[in-house]
Structure formats: structure tokens, C-alpha cells
PDB file of N, CA and C in Angstrom:
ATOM      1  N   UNK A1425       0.851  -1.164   0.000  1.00  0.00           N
ATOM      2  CA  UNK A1425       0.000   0.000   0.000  1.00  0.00           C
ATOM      3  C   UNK A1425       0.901   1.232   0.000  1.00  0.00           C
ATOM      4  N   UNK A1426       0.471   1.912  -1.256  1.00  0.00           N
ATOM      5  CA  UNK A1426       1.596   3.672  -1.319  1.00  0.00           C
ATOM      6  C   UNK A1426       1.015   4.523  -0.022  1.00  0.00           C
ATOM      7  N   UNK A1427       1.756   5.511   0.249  1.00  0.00           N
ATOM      8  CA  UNK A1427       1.357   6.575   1.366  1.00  0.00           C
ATOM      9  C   UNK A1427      -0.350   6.769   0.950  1.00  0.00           C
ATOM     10  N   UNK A1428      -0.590   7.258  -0.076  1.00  0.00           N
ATOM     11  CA  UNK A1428      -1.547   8.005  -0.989  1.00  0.00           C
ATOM     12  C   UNK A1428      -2.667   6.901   0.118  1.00  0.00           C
ATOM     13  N   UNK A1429      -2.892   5.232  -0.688  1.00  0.00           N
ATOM     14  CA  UNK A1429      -3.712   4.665  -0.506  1.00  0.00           C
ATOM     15  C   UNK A1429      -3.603   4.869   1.043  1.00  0.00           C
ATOM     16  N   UNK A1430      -2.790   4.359   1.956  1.00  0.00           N
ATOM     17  CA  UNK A1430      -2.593   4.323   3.133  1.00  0.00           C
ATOM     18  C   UNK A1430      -3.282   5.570   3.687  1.00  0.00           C
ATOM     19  N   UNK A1431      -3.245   6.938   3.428  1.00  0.00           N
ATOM     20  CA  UNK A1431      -4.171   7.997   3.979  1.00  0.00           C
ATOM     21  C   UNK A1431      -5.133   7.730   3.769  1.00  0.00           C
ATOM     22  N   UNK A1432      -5.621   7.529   2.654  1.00  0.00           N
ATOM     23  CA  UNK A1432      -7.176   7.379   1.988  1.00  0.00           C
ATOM     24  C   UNK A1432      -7.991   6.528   3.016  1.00  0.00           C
ATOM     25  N   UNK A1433      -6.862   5.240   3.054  1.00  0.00           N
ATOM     26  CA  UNK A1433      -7.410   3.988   3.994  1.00  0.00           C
ATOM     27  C   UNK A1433      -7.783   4.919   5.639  1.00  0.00           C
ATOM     28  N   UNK A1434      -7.144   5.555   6.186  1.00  0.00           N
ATOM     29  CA  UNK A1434      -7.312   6.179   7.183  1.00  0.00           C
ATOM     30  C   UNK A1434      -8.074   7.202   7.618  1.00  0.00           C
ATOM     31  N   UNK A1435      -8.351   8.376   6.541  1.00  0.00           N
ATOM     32  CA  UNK A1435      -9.379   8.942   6.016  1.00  0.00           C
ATOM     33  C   UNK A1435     -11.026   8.264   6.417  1.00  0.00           C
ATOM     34  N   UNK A1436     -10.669   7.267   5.542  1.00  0.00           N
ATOM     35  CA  UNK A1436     -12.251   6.666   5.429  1.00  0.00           C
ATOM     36  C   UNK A1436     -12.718   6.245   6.780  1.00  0.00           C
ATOM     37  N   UNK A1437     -11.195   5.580   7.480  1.00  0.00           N
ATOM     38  CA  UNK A1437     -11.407   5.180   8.841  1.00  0.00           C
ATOM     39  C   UNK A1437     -12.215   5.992   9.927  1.00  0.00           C
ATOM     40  N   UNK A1438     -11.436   7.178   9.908  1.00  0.00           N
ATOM     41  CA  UNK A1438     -11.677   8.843  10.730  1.00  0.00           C
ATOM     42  C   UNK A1438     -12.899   8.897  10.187  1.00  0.00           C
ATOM     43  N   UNK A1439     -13.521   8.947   9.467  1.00  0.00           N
ATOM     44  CA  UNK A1439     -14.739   9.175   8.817  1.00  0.00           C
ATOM     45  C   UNK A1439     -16.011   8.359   9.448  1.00  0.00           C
ATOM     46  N   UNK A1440     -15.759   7.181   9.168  1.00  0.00           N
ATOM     47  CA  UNK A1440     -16.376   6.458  10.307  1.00  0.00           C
ATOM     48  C   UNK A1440     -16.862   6.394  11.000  1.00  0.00           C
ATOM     49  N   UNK A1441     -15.598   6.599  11.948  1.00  0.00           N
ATOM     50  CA  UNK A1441     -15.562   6.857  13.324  1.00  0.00           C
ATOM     51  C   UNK A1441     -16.206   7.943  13.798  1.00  0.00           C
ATOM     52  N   UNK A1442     -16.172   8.657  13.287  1.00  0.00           N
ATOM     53  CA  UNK A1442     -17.023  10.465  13.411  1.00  0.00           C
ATOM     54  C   UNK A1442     -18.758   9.991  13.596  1.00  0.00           C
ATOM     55  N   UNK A1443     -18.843   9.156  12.193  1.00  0.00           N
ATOM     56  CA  UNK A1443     -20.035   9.188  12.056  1.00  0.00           C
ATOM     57  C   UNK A1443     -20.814   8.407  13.088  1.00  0.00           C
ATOM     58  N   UNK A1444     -20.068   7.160  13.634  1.00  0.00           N
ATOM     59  CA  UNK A1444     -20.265   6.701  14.743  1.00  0.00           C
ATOM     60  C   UNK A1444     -20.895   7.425  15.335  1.00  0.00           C
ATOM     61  N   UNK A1445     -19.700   8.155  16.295  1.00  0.00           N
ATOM     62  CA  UNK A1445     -19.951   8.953  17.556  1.00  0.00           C
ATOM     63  C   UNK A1445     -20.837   9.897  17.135  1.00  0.00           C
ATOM     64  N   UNK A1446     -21.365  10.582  15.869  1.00  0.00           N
ATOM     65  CA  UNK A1446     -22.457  10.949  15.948  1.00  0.00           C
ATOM     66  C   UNK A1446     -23.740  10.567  16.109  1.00  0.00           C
ATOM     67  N   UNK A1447     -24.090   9.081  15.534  1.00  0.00           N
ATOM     68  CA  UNK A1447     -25.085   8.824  15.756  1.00  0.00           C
ATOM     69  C   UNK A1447     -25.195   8.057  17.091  1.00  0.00           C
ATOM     70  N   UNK A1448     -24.013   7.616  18.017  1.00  0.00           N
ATOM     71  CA  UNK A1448     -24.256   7.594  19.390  1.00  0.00           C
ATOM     72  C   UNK A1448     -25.112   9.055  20.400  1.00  0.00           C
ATOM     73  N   UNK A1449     -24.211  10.012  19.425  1.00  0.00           N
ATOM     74  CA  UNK A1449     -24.298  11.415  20.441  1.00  0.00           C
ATOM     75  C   UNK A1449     -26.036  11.595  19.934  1.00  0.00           C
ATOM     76  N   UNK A1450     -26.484  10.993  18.850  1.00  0.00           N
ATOM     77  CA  UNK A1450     -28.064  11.685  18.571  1.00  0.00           C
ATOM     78  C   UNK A1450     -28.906  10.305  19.322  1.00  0.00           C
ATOM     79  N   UNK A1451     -28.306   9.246  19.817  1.00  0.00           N
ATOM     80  CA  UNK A1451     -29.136   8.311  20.384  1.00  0.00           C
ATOM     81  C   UNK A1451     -29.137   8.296  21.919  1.00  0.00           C
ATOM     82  N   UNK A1452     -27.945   8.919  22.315  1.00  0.00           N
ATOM     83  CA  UNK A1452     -27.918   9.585  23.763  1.00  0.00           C
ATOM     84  C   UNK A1452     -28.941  10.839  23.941  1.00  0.00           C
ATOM     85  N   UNK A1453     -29.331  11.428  22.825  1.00  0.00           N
ATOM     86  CA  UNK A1453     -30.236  12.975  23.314  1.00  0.00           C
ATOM     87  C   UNK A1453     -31.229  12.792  22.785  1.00  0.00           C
ATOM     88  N   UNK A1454     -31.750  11.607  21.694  1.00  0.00           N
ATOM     89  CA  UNK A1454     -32.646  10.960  21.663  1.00  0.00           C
ATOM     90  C   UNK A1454     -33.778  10.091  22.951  1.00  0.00           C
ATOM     91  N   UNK A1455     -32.585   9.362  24.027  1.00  0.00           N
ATOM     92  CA  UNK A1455     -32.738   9.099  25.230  1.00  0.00           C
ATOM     93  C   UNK A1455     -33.030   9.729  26.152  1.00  0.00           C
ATOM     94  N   UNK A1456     -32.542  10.905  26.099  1.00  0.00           N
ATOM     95  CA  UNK A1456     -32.857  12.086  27.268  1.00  0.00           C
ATOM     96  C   UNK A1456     -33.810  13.246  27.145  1.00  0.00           C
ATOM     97  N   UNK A1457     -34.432  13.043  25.720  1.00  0.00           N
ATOM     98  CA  UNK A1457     -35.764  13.547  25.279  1.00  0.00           C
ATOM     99  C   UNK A1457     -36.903  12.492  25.718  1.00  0.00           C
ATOM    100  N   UNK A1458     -36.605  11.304  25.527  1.00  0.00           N
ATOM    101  CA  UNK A1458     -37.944  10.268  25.729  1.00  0.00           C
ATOM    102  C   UNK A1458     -37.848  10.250  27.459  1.00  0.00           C
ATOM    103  N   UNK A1459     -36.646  10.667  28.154  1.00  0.00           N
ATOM    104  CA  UNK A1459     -36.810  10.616  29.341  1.00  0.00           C
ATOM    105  C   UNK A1459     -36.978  11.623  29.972  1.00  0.00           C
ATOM    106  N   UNK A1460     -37.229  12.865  29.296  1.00  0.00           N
ATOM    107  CA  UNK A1460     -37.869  14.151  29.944  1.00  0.00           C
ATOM    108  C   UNK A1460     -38.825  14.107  29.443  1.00  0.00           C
ATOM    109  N   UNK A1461     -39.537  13.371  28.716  1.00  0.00           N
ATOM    110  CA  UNK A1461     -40.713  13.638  28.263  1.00  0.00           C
ATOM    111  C   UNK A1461     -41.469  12.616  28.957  1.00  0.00           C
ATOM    112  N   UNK A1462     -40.719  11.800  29.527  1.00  0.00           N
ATOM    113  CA  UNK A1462     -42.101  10.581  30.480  1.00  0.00           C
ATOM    114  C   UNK A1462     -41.934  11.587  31.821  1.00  0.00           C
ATOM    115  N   UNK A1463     -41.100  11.940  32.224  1.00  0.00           N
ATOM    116  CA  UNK A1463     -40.417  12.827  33.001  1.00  0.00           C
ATOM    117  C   UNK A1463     -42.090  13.609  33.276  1.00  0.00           C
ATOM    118  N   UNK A1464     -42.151  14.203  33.012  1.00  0.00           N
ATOM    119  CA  UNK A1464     -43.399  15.435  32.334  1.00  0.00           C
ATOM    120  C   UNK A1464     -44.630  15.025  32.724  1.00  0.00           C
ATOM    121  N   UNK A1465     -44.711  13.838  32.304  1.00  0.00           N
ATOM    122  CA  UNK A1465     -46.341  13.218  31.927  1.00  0.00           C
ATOM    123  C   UNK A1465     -46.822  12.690  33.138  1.00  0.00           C
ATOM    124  N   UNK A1466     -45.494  12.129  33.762  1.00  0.00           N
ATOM    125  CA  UNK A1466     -45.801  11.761  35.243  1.00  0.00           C
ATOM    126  C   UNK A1466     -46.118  12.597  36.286  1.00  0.00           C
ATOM    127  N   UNK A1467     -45.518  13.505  35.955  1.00  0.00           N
ATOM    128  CA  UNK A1467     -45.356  14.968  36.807  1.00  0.00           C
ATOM    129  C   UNK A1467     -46.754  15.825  36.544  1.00  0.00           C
ATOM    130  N   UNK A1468     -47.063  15.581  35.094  1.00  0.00           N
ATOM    131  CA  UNK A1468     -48.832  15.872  35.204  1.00  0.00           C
ATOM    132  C   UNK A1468     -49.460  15.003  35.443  1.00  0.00           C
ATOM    133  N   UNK A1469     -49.122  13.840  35.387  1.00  0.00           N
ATOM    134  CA  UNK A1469     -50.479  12.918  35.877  1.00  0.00           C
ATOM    135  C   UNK A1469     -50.381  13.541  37.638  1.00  0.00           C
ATOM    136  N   UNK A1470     -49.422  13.446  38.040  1.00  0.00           N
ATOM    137  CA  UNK A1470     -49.187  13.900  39.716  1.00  0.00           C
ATOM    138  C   UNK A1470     -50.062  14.646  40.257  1.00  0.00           C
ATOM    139  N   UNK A1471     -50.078  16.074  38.973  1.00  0.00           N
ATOM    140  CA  UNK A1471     -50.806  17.367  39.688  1.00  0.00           C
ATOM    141  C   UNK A1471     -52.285  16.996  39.631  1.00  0.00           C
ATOM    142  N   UNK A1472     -52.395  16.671  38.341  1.00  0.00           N
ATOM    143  CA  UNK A1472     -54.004  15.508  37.818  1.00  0.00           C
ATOM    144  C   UNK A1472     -54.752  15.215  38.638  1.00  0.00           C
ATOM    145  N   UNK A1473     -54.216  14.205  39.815  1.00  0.00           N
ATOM    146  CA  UNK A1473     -54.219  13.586  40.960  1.00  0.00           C
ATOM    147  C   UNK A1473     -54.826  14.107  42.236  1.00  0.00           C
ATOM    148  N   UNK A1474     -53.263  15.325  42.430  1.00  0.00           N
ATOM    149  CA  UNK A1474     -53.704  16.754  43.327  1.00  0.00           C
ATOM    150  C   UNK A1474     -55.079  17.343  42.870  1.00  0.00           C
ATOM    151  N   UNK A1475     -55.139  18.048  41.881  1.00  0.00           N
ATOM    152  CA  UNK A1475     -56.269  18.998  41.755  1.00  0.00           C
ATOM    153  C   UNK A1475     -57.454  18.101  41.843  1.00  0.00           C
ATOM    154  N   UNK A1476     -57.603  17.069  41.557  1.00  0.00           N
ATOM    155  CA  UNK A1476     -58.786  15.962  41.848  1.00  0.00           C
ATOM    156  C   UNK A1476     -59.096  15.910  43.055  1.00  0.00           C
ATOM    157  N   UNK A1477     -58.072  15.421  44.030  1.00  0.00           N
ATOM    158  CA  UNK A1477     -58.027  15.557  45.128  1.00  0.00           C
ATOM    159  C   UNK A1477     -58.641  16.500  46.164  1.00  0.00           C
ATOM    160  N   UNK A1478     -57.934  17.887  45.138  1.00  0.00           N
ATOM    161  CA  UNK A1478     -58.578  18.798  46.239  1.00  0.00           C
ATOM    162  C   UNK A1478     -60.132  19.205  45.992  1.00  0.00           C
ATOM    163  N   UNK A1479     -60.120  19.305  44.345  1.00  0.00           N
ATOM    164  CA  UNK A1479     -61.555  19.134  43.933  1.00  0.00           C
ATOM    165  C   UNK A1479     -62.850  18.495  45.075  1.00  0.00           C
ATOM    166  N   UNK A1480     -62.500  17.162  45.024  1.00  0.00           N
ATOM    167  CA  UNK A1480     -63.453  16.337  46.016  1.00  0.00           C
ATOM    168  C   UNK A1480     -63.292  17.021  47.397  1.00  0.00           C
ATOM    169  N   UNK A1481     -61.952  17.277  47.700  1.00  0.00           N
ATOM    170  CA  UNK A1481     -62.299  17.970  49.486  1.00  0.00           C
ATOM    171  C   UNK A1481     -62.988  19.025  49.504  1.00  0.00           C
ATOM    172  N   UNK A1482     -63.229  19.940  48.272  1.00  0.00           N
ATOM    173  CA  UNK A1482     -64.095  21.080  48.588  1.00  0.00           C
ATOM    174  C   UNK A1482     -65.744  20.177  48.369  1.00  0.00           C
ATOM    175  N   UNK A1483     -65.948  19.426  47.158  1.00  0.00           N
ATOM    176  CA  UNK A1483     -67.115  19.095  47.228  1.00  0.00           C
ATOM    177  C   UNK A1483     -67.742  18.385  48.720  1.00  0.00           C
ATOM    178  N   UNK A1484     -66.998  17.698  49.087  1.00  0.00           N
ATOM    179  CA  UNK A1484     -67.103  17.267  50.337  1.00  0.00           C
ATOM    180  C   UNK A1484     -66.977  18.049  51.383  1.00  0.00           C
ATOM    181  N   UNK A1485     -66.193  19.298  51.523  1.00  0.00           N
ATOM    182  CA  UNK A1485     -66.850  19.985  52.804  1.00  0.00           C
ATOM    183  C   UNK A1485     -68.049  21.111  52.285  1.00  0.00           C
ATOM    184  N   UNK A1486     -68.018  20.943  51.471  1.00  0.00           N
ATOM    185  CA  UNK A1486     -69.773  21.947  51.084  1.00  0.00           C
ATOM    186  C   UNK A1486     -70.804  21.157  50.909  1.00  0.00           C
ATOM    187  N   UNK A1487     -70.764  19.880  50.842  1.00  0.00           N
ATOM    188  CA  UNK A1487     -72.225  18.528  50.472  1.00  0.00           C
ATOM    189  C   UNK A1487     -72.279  18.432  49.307  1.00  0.00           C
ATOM    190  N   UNK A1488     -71.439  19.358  48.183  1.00  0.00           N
ATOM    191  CA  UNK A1488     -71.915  18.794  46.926  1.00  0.00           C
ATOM    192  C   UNK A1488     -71.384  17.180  46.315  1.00  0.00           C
ATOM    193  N   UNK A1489     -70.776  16.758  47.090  1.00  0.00           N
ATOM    194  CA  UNK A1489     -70.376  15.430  46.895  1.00  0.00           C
ATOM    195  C   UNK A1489     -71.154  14.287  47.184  1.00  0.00           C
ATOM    196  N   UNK A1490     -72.612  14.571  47.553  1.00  0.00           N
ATOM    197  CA  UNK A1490     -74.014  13.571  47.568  1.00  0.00           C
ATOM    198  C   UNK A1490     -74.711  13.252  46.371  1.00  0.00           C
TER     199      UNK A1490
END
């Protein structure tokens, strides 16, 4: 193998490799989008929960809960 091919060969290598670690780096923030986003949903189902909650304690201390 001449120098020439030998870069080329290495080139393509580096190239690669780049592209790799890019599509690691978009499947890592891919991950941390689907996990702020359950993140979220839980955190509204939570309040969901709360305001229900308090909902019924007012119906219940005024009687409208009969």
C-alpha cells in the first residue's frame, strides 16, 4: 500500500468513526428527550391527581359530593 492509498485507507477510517460517535451522540439525546418527556407526563399525571383531590375535598366539605 503507497502513502496516498494508506491515507485514503485512514481517512475513510476517521470518517467512520465520526459518524459513529455521531449517531451515538443523537441516540444519547434521543434518550434524554424520551426521558424528559415521560419525566413530564408523570409529573402531570401527579398534579391531575392533586387537583382531583382537592376538587373532592371542597365538594365534600360543602355537600356537593351527595
Amino acid at each position: 500500500m503507497d502513502n496516498s492509498q494508506n491515507l485514503s485507507y485512514k481517512a475513510g477510517q476517521t470518517k467512520g468513526q465520526a459518524q459513529e460517535k455521531g449517531n451515538q451522540m443523537m441516540d444519547k439525546a434521543g434518550n434524554a428527550a424520551q426521558s424528559a418527556k415521560e419525566t413530564m407526563q408523570e409529573a402531570g399525571q401527579q398534579m391531575k391527581a392533586k387537583a382531583q383531590g382537592a376538587a373532592d375535598a371542597v365538594k365534600d366539605a360543602t355537600g356537593m359530593n351527595k
